[in-house]
């Protein structure tokens, strides 16, 4: 057989498109060849080791995953907080639109859920975008670590120290809050702290530029005098106590002890000095038990008594507390009905505390006379009363606004204060509320908002003062104390109207007076005249929101109040300290500051904000206290009274 000759060279042919290959198929063939070259024992050992490695990996996967997620979340949170801090001051604010640091946003924080954001049908898109996000308040105090006794913030801001044992005991005994409950609790505390911060800012302006004087002028960094009696300071005493601002309260108390004197040759308005100063001192005494405040109240009360020395026993409007004389205004011998019938809570309480009946007898006589007077219209009273004749004057005009408003409020509150025993007061109140329903209630167009107008000689006017927004709270308080249930229904409808008086303005703040449209063809519910566009930092709407929330627990009332507080901070807050009233709520670009912070902003508005945002019914319980018309809580008398 012929054999092919053997060649002693290797021939390699490379095509143009060919190349050296190291592809996956070649690697798989190479690895498989090596695996086949192993002995059966070696292959078994490799498979066993691979099986052990797989089982161990599966066992450790959850903890590794959680660890990685925790690290990722921590890094994201830190970066997000940095971005928020950098962005917080990106948009320079005008001097009257200083932005308050705020609690965490309900929208941005996925792990916290508060009440849903209210959709405002009338809020402009740009106005909604300007609302301050509820960012976390920047406080220096932090919650205690589980390992040590670091300072913690307790209820109302008090700082306590905890040791190792106390921390561990709390952890053993207390069950952790559910996520939703914890988020709601955080929201409440953050909003309360926002109000405390607003008060501290207002107090800073007063302390720096108006200490011991009646009112702060925050723009000019000066002060204004009305009576020269430290009006703002005394009005704010119980607010500080309720908020737990002990440092501020103590420095104000020192001023009262050392500087406050009523032995001055000055005229004071009986009504204003009673509700602000006498009411503030009596409230501070009842809350603290400090006799200093009662002694000052007795001194002032005795100096106001000459006002009742009139032929009719209807008091004069003005008293010289140094000379012991009283007189009506220079232009008339009339007093306003609201002024002479809205001093009763305070003088009655002064008699209870001192055991001296003269104060209560004087104010009770006024109520008896008004109860018997002619000239009422279904329980509605005129605005003026003559101090000589004791008769109503300027009859035929009926309103729940200025000069008459708190008459209706004090009918109900005196009845509650006295233990619901004085039936004449209750009868007058119920008759007046029926008069409101029959004569003053109308609906606006196009939305059908229920509002309270005025009656002038038989002609209805759709004019409604912001002062009338006390009425939803008063109606709700009456219903809570057993009066007809339809009072609560009306309170809710009027509360919506008062809220819309804010929402429908460009700044989100209510004007002093509005006129409602009632024609079917109207395109908007509210008109505001140029002379009525000012906002004085008034409390009435916030006051009623507090009552409605306390009785219904409907979170929307807290949300409405939160929106109003943010707008106060946007348009009335002065960077150097304090808040200012403004001239034009219809101009968000220039609301035109008035350079005045009324004492009731600290005495009433911020106090009612704080009580509104609190979820503690025992914080000034409405079963134990009744608020005077300046928001000073006075005790409901025990049944033995």
XYZ file of C-alpha atoms in Angstrom, residues 1-638:
638
model
C 0.000 0.000 0.000
C 1.293 3.333 -0.931
C 1.961 5.580 2.082
C 1.589 9.304 1.986
C 4.907 10.976 2.521
C 5.181 12.888 5.833
C 5.677 16.634 5.661
C 8.075 18.300 8.077
C 6.406 21.738 8.032
C 3.085 23.272 9.218
C 0.893 25.205 6.864
C -1.298 28.013 8.339
C -3.861 29.737 6.163
C -5.405 33.050 7.246
C -8.358 34.453 5.356
C -8.915 38.204 4.947
C -11.986 38.237 7.087
C -10.739 35.773 9.605
C -9.079 36.674 12.881
C -7.929 35.103 16.077
C -10.994 34.169 18.099
C -11.411 34.215 21.867
C -15.197 34.034 21.848
C -17.597 32.617 24.407
C -18.018 29.373 22.468
C -14.287 28.704 22.417
C -14.025 29.498 26.160
C -16.918 27.181 26.939
C -15.253 24.356 24.969
C -11.934 24.963 26.711
C -13.495 24.974 30.191
C -15.508 21.852 29.425
C -12.312 20.076 28.221
C -10.558 20.967 31.478
C -13.555 19.864 33.565
C -13.576 16.466 31.784
C -9.897 16.076 32.504
C -10.591 16.167 36.278
C -11.047 12.923 38.117
C -14.469 11.931 39.433
C -13.368 12.715 43.027
C -12.153 16.185 42.107
C -15.395 16.962 40.309
C -17.456 15.802 43.311
C -15.464 18.000 45.715
C -15.945 21.075 43.516
C -19.691 20.500 43.268
C -19.963 20.062 47.056
C -18.047 23.309 47.709
C -20.248 25.186 45.240
C -23.366 23.842 46.978
C -22.125 25.023 50.410
C -21.298 28.477 49.042
C -24.776 28.822 47.521
C -26.526 27.844 50.765
C -24.449 30.357 52.768
C -25.192 33.134 50.308
C -28.923 32.524 50.509
C -28.806 32.566 54.324
C -27.014 35.916 54.522
C -28.891 37.672 51.709
C -31.683 39.362 53.808
C -29.317 40.985 56.329
C -27.009 42.160 53.561
C -29.966 43.584 51.699
C -31.276 45.459 54.730
C -27.808 46.798 55.515
C -27.404 48.050 51.964
C -30.855 49.644 52.003
C -30.111 51.393 55.296
C -26.842 52.762 53.965
C -28.544 53.924 50.777
C -31.420 55.605 52.634
C -29.025 57.342 55.006
C -26.986 58.721 52.152
C -30.078 59.846 50.297
C -31.531 61.544 53.371
C -28.288 63.384 54.092
C -28.042 64.574 50.498
C -31.714 65.610 50.444
C -31.393 67.586 53.665
C -28.306 69.322 52.252
C -30.229 70.209 49.108
C -33.150 71.570 51.112
C -30.850 73.702 53.237
C -29.141 75.083 50.137
C -32.460 75.758 48.441
C -34.125 77.372 51.471
C -32.490 80.717 50.824
C -32.227 80.533 47.043
C -35.104 82.930 46.547
C -34.322 86.234 48.315
C -37.331 87.474 50.301
C -38.435 91.062 50.696
C -38.113 92.465 54.183
C -41.794 91.903 54.946
C -41.938 88.368 53.561
C -39.504 86.641 55.869
C -39.959 82.889 55.725
C -40.435 81.003 58.978
C -38.706 77.625 59.265
C -41.525 75.127 59.265
C -42.386 71.534 60.108
C -41.887 68.671 57.629
C -44.006 68.816 54.517
C -46.871 66.387 54.401
C -46.305 65.983 50.667
C -42.545 65.481 50.581
C -42.174 63.113 53.492
C -43.231 59.681 52.315
C -42.941 58.055 55.727
C -45.120 60.614 57.520
C -48.773 61.262 56.927
C -50.742 64.116 58.409
C -54.140 65.500 57.382
C -54.492 65.671 53.595
C -53.703 68.997 51.995
C -56.846 71.024 51.409
C -57.590 71.822 47.780
C -58.546 75.484 47.524
C -60.815 76.184 44.616
C -60.009 79.863 44.771
C -56.272 79.787 45.500
C -54.264 80.947 42.513
C -51.719 78.445 41.290
C -48.887 80.818 41.975
C -50.220 81.547 45.439
C -50.345 77.838 46.174
C -46.757 77.454 45.081
C -45.752 80.208 47.466
C -47.132 78.439 50.501
C -44.327 77.616 52.852
C -43.442 73.931 52.990
C -43.722 72.424 56.438
C -40.003 71.939 56.950
C -38.664 70.683 60.216
C -37.992 73.386 62.810
C -34.281 73.982 63.397
C -33.897 73.439 67.102
C -30.741 72.912 69.095
C -32.339 70.349 71.406
C -32.527 66.786 70.106
C -34.260 63.689 71.396
C -32.191 61.607 73.754
C -30.089 58.735 72.405
C -30.902 55.290 73.650
C -27.396 54.988 75.107
C -27.137 58.091 77.233
C -28.751 60.775 79.316
C -28.798 63.600 76.775
C -31.349 66.447 77.064
C -34.770 65.775 75.589
C -37.685 68.048 74.790
C -40.715 67.192 76.880
C -44.285 68.532 76.766
C -44.551 72.300 76.099
C -40.827 72.605 75.474
C -39.549 71.878 78.995
C -36.027 70.382 78.984
C -35.283 67.432 81.244
C -32.285 65.172 81.815
C -32.639 61.385 81.700
C -30.187 58.819 82.957
C -29.449 55.347 81.632
C -31.959 53.585 83.855
C -34.839 55.917 83.109
C -34.278 55.535 79.378
C -34.193 51.773 79.530
C -37.266 51.650 81.768
C -39.234 53.774 79.346
C -38.187 51.558 76.473
C -39.294 48.449 78.338
C -42.684 49.829 79.407
C -43.738 51.867 76.381
C -44.803 50.328 73.117
C -43.512 52.104 70.028
C -46.068 54.212 68.196
C -47.397 52.989 64.902
C -45.887 54.880 61.928
C -49.082 56.856 61.239
C -49.502 57.774 64.916
C -45.865 58.829 65.174
C -46.178 60.970 62.042
C -49.290 62.700 63.375
C -47.633 63.283 66.738
C -44.611 64.810 65.007
C -46.877 67.022 62.907
C -48.650 68.303 66.018
C -45.422 69.086 67.863
C -43.866 70.735 64.820
C -46.863 73.012 64.368
C -46.883 73.900 68.060
C -43.198 74.731 67.839
C -43.904 76.907 64.791
C -46.345 78.947 66.894
C -43.873 79.183 69.765
C -41.241 80.369 67.305
C -43.638 83.001 65.961
C -44.317 84.193 69.503
C -40.603 84.358 70.326
C -40.016 86.379 67.160
C -42.809 88.807 68.048
C -41.570 88.988 71.645
C -38.045 89.725 70.460
C -39.276 92.783 68.584
C -41.276 93.974 71.595
C -38.399 93.373 74.000
C -35.812 95.054 71.784
C -37.790 98.130 70.752
C -40.885 98.579 72.952
C -40.191 96.995 76.339
C -42.656 98.225 78.978
C -44.659 100.239 76.452
C -48.093 99.481 75.046
C -47.441 98.495 71.426
C -44.555 97.669 69.124
C -43.933 99.521 65.869
C -41.794 96.874 64.166
C -40.943 98.725 60.943
C -39.599 101.867 62.606
C -38.268 99.802 65.526
C -40.065 101.980 68.041
C -43.221 101.920 70.150
C -46.634 103.472 70.539
C -48.500 104.364 73.739
C -52.218 104.101 74.385
C -52.491 103.940 78.164
C -48.816 103.699 79.116
C -49.390 100.461 81.049
C -47.348 97.859 79.185
C -50.421 96.645 77.331
C -48.702 94.065 75.098
C -46.716 92.610 77.977
C -49.750 92.044 80.217
C -51.895 90.771 77.337
C -49.237 88.137 76.589
C -48.674 86.804 80.125
C -51.040 83.825 79.996
C -50.060 83.062 76.397
C -46.478 82.542 77.523
C -47.630 80.385 80.410
C -49.791 78.193 78.166
C -46.965 77.787 75.634
C -44.475 76.882 78.338
C -42.220 79.869 77.595
C -40.966 80.105 81.156
C -37.997 82.393 80.539
C -40.111 84.994 78.763
C -42.857 84.707 81.377
C -40.458 85.259 84.271
C -38.912 88.381 82.762
C -42.394 89.794 82.134
C -43.436 88.951 85.698
C -40.449 90.884 87.060
C -41.581 93.928 85.095
C -45.115 93.605 86.503
C -43.739 93.381 90.047
C -41.304 96.290 89.763
C -42.630 98.634 87.087
C -46.393 98.272 86.690
C -48.230 101.059 88.516
C -51.809 102.258 88.062
C -51.262 105.403 90.117
C -51.047 107.583 87.019
C -52.958 110.636 85.870
C -54.140 109.010 82.635
C -57.462 108.275 80.971
C -58.080 104.656 80.014
C -60.934 103.101 78.087
C -63.041 101.060 80.515
C -63.703 98.252 78.055
C -60.194 97.902 76.617
C -58.412 98.112 79.968
C -60.848 95.588 81.455
C -60.592 92.902 78.779
C -56.830 93.284 78.187
C -55.260 94.294 81.501
C -57.740 93.188 84.173
C -58.532 90.021 82.222
C -54.851 89.283 81.658
C -53.997 89.700 85.346
C -56.928 87.570 86.539
C -56.111 84.827 84.044
C -52.445 84.825 85.048
C -53.433 84.495 88.692
C -55.798 81.587 88.020
C -53.197 79.733 85.934
C -50.189 80.327 88.204
C -51.630 80.943 91.677
C -49.199 83.850 92.084
C -50.789 86.473 94.355
C -48.829 89.248 92.613
C -51.304 89.181 89.724
C -54.370 89.208 91.983
C -53.080 92.205 93.936
C -52.503 94.128 90.712
C -55.971 93.136 89.487
C -57.601 94.372 92.695
C -55.772 97.691 92.384
C -56.902 98.218 88.802
C -60.461 97.021 89.422
C -60.999 99.490 92.258
C -59.659 102.342 90.110
C -62.119 101.507 87.313
C -65.212 101.615 89.524
C -65.845 105.399 89.144
C -67.005 104.632 85.586
C -70.267 103.269 87.038
C -71.139 106.516 88.837
C -73.687 107.616 86.229
C -77.376 108.550 86.507
C -78.384 105.360 84.704
C -75.693 103.018 86.086
C -74.633 102.464 82.484
C -70.883 103.144 82.748
C -68.939 105.913 81.082
C -66.454 104.855 78.452
C -63.368 106.560 79.969
C -61.810 106.594 83.447
C -58.890 108.537 84.896
C -57.355 105.831 87.078
C -55.143 108.305 88.930
C -57.773 110.929 89.781
C -60.691 108.529 90.234
C -62.944 110.359 87.775
C -64.842 109.167 84.700
C -66.490 110.750 81.675
C -68.025 109.904 78.303
C -66.216 110.650 75.034
C -65.894 114.357 74.246
C -68.195 114.168 71.235
C -71.136 112.257 72.811
C -72.713 111.074 76.035
C -73.243 107.609 74.546
C -71.320 104.421 75.199
C -71.296 101.511 72.768
C -73.421 98.538 73.735
C -70.542 96.096 73.258
C -68.295 98.051 75.617
C -70.709 98.248 78.548
C -71.900 94.615 78.213
C -68.481 92.981 77.658
C -66.800 93.686 81.000
C -68.952 91.327 83.070
C -66.819 88.171 83.044
C -63.839 90.050 84.468
C -65.613 92.067 87.203
C -67.644 89.036 88.299
C -64.454 86.978 88.625
C -62.789 89.773 90.592
C -65.641 89.656 93.107
C -65.362 85.881 93.388
C -61.640 86.008 94.083
C -61.683 88.960 96.495
C -64.993 88.303 98.226
C -65.978 91.919 97.515
C -69.424 91.964 95.813
C -69.261 95.567 94.523
C -67.692 94.615 91.207
C -70.235 91.939 90.335
C -73.187 94.030 91.506
C -72.160 96.903 89.218
C -71.890 94.835 86.042
C -74.939 92.694 86.799
C -77.010 95.884 87.062
C -75.966 96.811 83.522
C -77.163 93.452 82.187
C -80.496 93.728 84.007
C -81.157 97.146 82.470
C -80.244 96.031 78.946
C -82.420 92.946 79.365
C -85.490 95.138 79.990
C -84.827 97.815 77.363
C -87.071 98.443 74.392
C -85.639 99.061 70.948
C -84.446 95.517 70.305
C -85.344 93.719 67.105
C -85.951 89.997 67.762
C -83.175 90.028 70.351
C -80.799 92.138 68.247
C -79.593 95.320 69.971
C -78.666 98.778 68.582
C -75.038 99.853 68.771
C -75.256 102.758 71.261
C -76.693 103.385 74.712
C -76.937 106.713 76.570
C -75.215 106.925 79.952
C -77.652 109.564 81.275
C -80.993 108.076 80.217
C -79.942 104.452 80.033
C -81.789 104.063 76.705
C -80.656 102.810 73.313
C -79.807 105.505 70.785
C -79.304 105.442 66.999
C -81.977 102.793 66.855
C -82.776 100.825 63.749
C -79.204 99.671 62.938
C -78.376 96.069 63.876
C -75.044 94.343 63.369
C -72.883 91.615 64.848
C -69.797 93.619 63.923
C -68.095 96.525 65.660
C -69.854 98.136 68.655
C -72.241 95.223 69.213
C -70.347 91.951 68.641
C -69.221 90.907 72.116
C -72.632 91.663 73.689
C -73.874 88.397 72.173
C -70.677 86.557 73.086
C -70.913 87.584 76.748
C -74.580 86.603 77.082
C -73.591 82.983 76.503
C -70.300 83.094 78.382
C -71.743 84.684 81.532
C -74.358 81.925 81.584
C -71.582 79.314 81.319
C -69.325 81.083 83.846
C -72.079 81.161 86.473
C -72.880 77.465 86.210
C -75.819 77.839 83.759
C -78.108 79.281 86.424
C -78.866 82.787 85.103
C -81.803 82.098 82.805
C -82.278 85.727 81.684
C -78.877 85.633 80.018
C -79.696 82.388 78.221
C -83.085 83.687 77.081
C -81.516 86.846 75.638
C -78.856 84.803 73.827
C -81.291 82.307 72.283
C -83.633 85.091 71.171
C -80.731 86.992 69.601
C -79.568 83.931 67.641
C -83.086 83.526 66.265
C -82.973 87.202 65.297
C -79.711 86.574 63.437
C -81.240 83.663 61.518
C -84.383 85.575 60.605
C -82.852 88.934 59.692
C -79.125 88.810 59.009
C -78.371 85.499 57.257
C -78.045 85.372 53.469
C -76.202 83.293 50.875
C -73.651 84.605 48.415
C -73.380 83.915 44.707
C -72.062 81.910 42.948
C -70.914 79.532 45.712
C -73.754 79.961 48.174
C -71.631 80.913 51.205
C -73.719 81.647 54.301
C -72.841 85.079 55.700
C -74.079 87.538 58.348
C -75.009 90.962 57.028
C -76.421 94.078 58.677
C -79.870 95.614 58.985
C -80.286 99.393 58.726
C -83.805 100.757 59.116
C -85.281 97.720 57.437
C -82.738 97.597 54.602
C -80.368 94.636 54.410
C -76.681 95.251 53.695
C -74.365 92.367 52.663
C -71.520 93.944 54.691
C -69.694 91.604 57.080
C -66.866 92.618 59.418
C -64.050 90.197 60.132
C -65.057 90.728 63.776
C -68.233 88.715 63.036
C -66.061 85.616 62.643
C -66.249 85.215 66.421
C -69.773 83.873 65.840
C -68.972 80.331 64.551
C -66.980 79.648 67.716
C -69.669 81.094 69.991
C -72.418 79.069 68.297
C -70.312 75.914 68.602
C -69.652 76.622 72.284
C -73.380 76.979 72.895
C -74.169 73.720 71.101
C -71.478 71.975 73.155
C -73.223 73.225 76.297
C -76.582 71.768 75.323
C -78.135 74.415 73.105
C -79.913 73.432 69.839
C -77.937 71.227 67.452
C -78.696 73.492 64.493
C -76.416 76.069 66.127
C -73.513 73.740 65.345
C -74.688 73.312 61.758
C -74.781 77.079 61.325
C -71.367 77.383 62.992
C -69.843 75.051 60.406
C -71.346 76.974 57.473
C -70.158 80.322 58.825
C -66.723 78.854 59.513
C -66.384 77.987 55.831
C -67.353 81.572 54.958
C -64.771 83.096 57.286
C -62.123 80.814 55.816
C -63.073 81.909 52.302
C -62.598 85.534 53.382
C -58.907 84.555 53.604
C -58.658 82.190 50.632
C -60.173 84.590 48.128
C -57.615 87.319 48.839
C -54.302 87.394 46.956
C -52.285 87.311 50.186
C -54.450 84.624 51.783
C -55.279 87.084 54.593
C -58.733 88.478 55.312
C -59.575 92.163 54.985
C -61.252 94.055 57.813
C -64.611 94.211 55.999
C -66.079 92.409 52.984
C -69.264 92.818 50.952
C -70.847 89.619 49.653
C -72.423 89.401 46.219
C -75.960 88.028 46.200
C -76.941 88.518 42.540
C -77.299 85.327 40.521
C -75.025 86.687 37.788
C -72.105 87.341 40.183
C -68.790 85.809 39.181
C -67.195 86.013 42.631
C -68.610 85.931 46.127
C -66.631 88.707 47.794
C -65.905 92.346 47.007
C -63.560 94.497 49.078
C -63.603 98.275 49.059
C -60.211 100.050 49.039
C -60.756 101.489 52.534
C -61.461 97.999 53.960
C -58.462 96.075 52.628
C -56.351 96.235 55.780
C -55.554 93.342 58.106
C -54.826 94.083 61.768
C -53.624 90.560 62.736
C -57.067 89.902 64.189
C -57.859 86.618 65.986
C -61.572 85.963 65.372
C -61.273 83.381 62.589
C -58.513 81.469 64.379
C -60.593 81.627 67.560
C -63.548 79.968 65.848
C -61.290 77.393 64.174
C -60.094 76.434 67.663
C -63.649 75.870 68.934
C -64.728 73.947 65.828
C -61.687 71.678 65.990
C -61.981 71.135 69.744
C -65.601 70.007 69.385
C -65.535 68.133 66.048
C -61.924 66.882 65.782
C -62.128 67.562 62.046
C -58.528 67.996 60.891
C -59.507 70.408 58.132
C -59.846 73.186 60.709
C -56.244 72.684 61.761
C -55.167 72.707 58.123
C -57.051 75.958 57.477
C -55.382 77.528 60.494
C -51.981 76.320 59.318
C -52.474 78.025 55.955
C -53.414 81.278 57.700
C -50.358 81.132 59.971
C -48.083 80.637 56.963
C -49.574 83.682 55.270
C -49.094 85.781 58.396
C -45.448 84.754 58.216
C -45.175 85.546 54.507
C -46.755 88.989 54.511
C -46.636 90.433 58.029
C -43.453 89.130 59.667
C -40.698 91.726 60.102
C -37.143 90.275 60.060
C -35.841 92.406 62.948
C -38.619 91.150 65.225
C -42.378 91.446 65.448
C -45.306 91.328 63.048
C -47.042 94.265 61.414
C -50.592 94.971 60.355
C -50.879 95.634 56.617
C -52.953 97.975 54.445
C -53.709 95.827 51.414
C -54.483 92.116 51.504
C -55.227 92.258 47.769
C -51.626 92.972 46.765
C -49.152 90.207 47.435
C -46.271 92.179 45.932
C -46.680 95.158 48.248
C -49.168 94.612 51.088
C -48.116 97.997 52.510
C -47.120 97.511 56.169
C -48.803 99.741 58.745
C -45.986 99.597 61.314
C -48.096 98.426 64.241
C -48.397 95.148 66.135
C -51.598 95.114 68.172
C -51.363 93.623 71.648
C -54.055 91.103 70.755
C -51.736 89.406 68.273
C -49.830 87.960 71.247
C -52.777 87.877 73.626
C -55.258 86.222 71.267
C -54.165 85.308 67.740
C -51.053 83.271 68.568
C -52.718 81.772 71.653
C -55.625 80.472 69.596
C -53.211 79.119 66.962
C -51.427 77.179 69.701
C -54.638 75.781 71.163
C -55.927 74.936 67.672
C -52.858 72.841 66.834
C -52.800 71.073 70.202
C -54.559 67.720 70.479
C -54.811 67.876 74.268
C -58.396 68.625 75.351
C -57.083 69.198 78.869
C -55.021 72.185 77.739
C -57.399 74.920 78.938
C -60.376 72.561 79.098
C -63.622 74.133 77.939
C -65.348 72.252 80.750
C -63.319 74.261 83.261
C -62.595 77.618 81.605
C -64.388 80.256 79.596
C -62.414 82.735 77.494
C -63.076 86.440 77.772
C -63.244 88.426 74.547
C -59.470 88.984 74.702
C -58.789 85.205 74.945
C -57.931 85.273 78.659
C -59.241 82.044 80.241
C -61.273 82.491 83.432
C -62.567 79.556 85.490
C -66.141 78.328 85.306
C -67.469 78.723 88.815
C -68.046 75.606 90.887
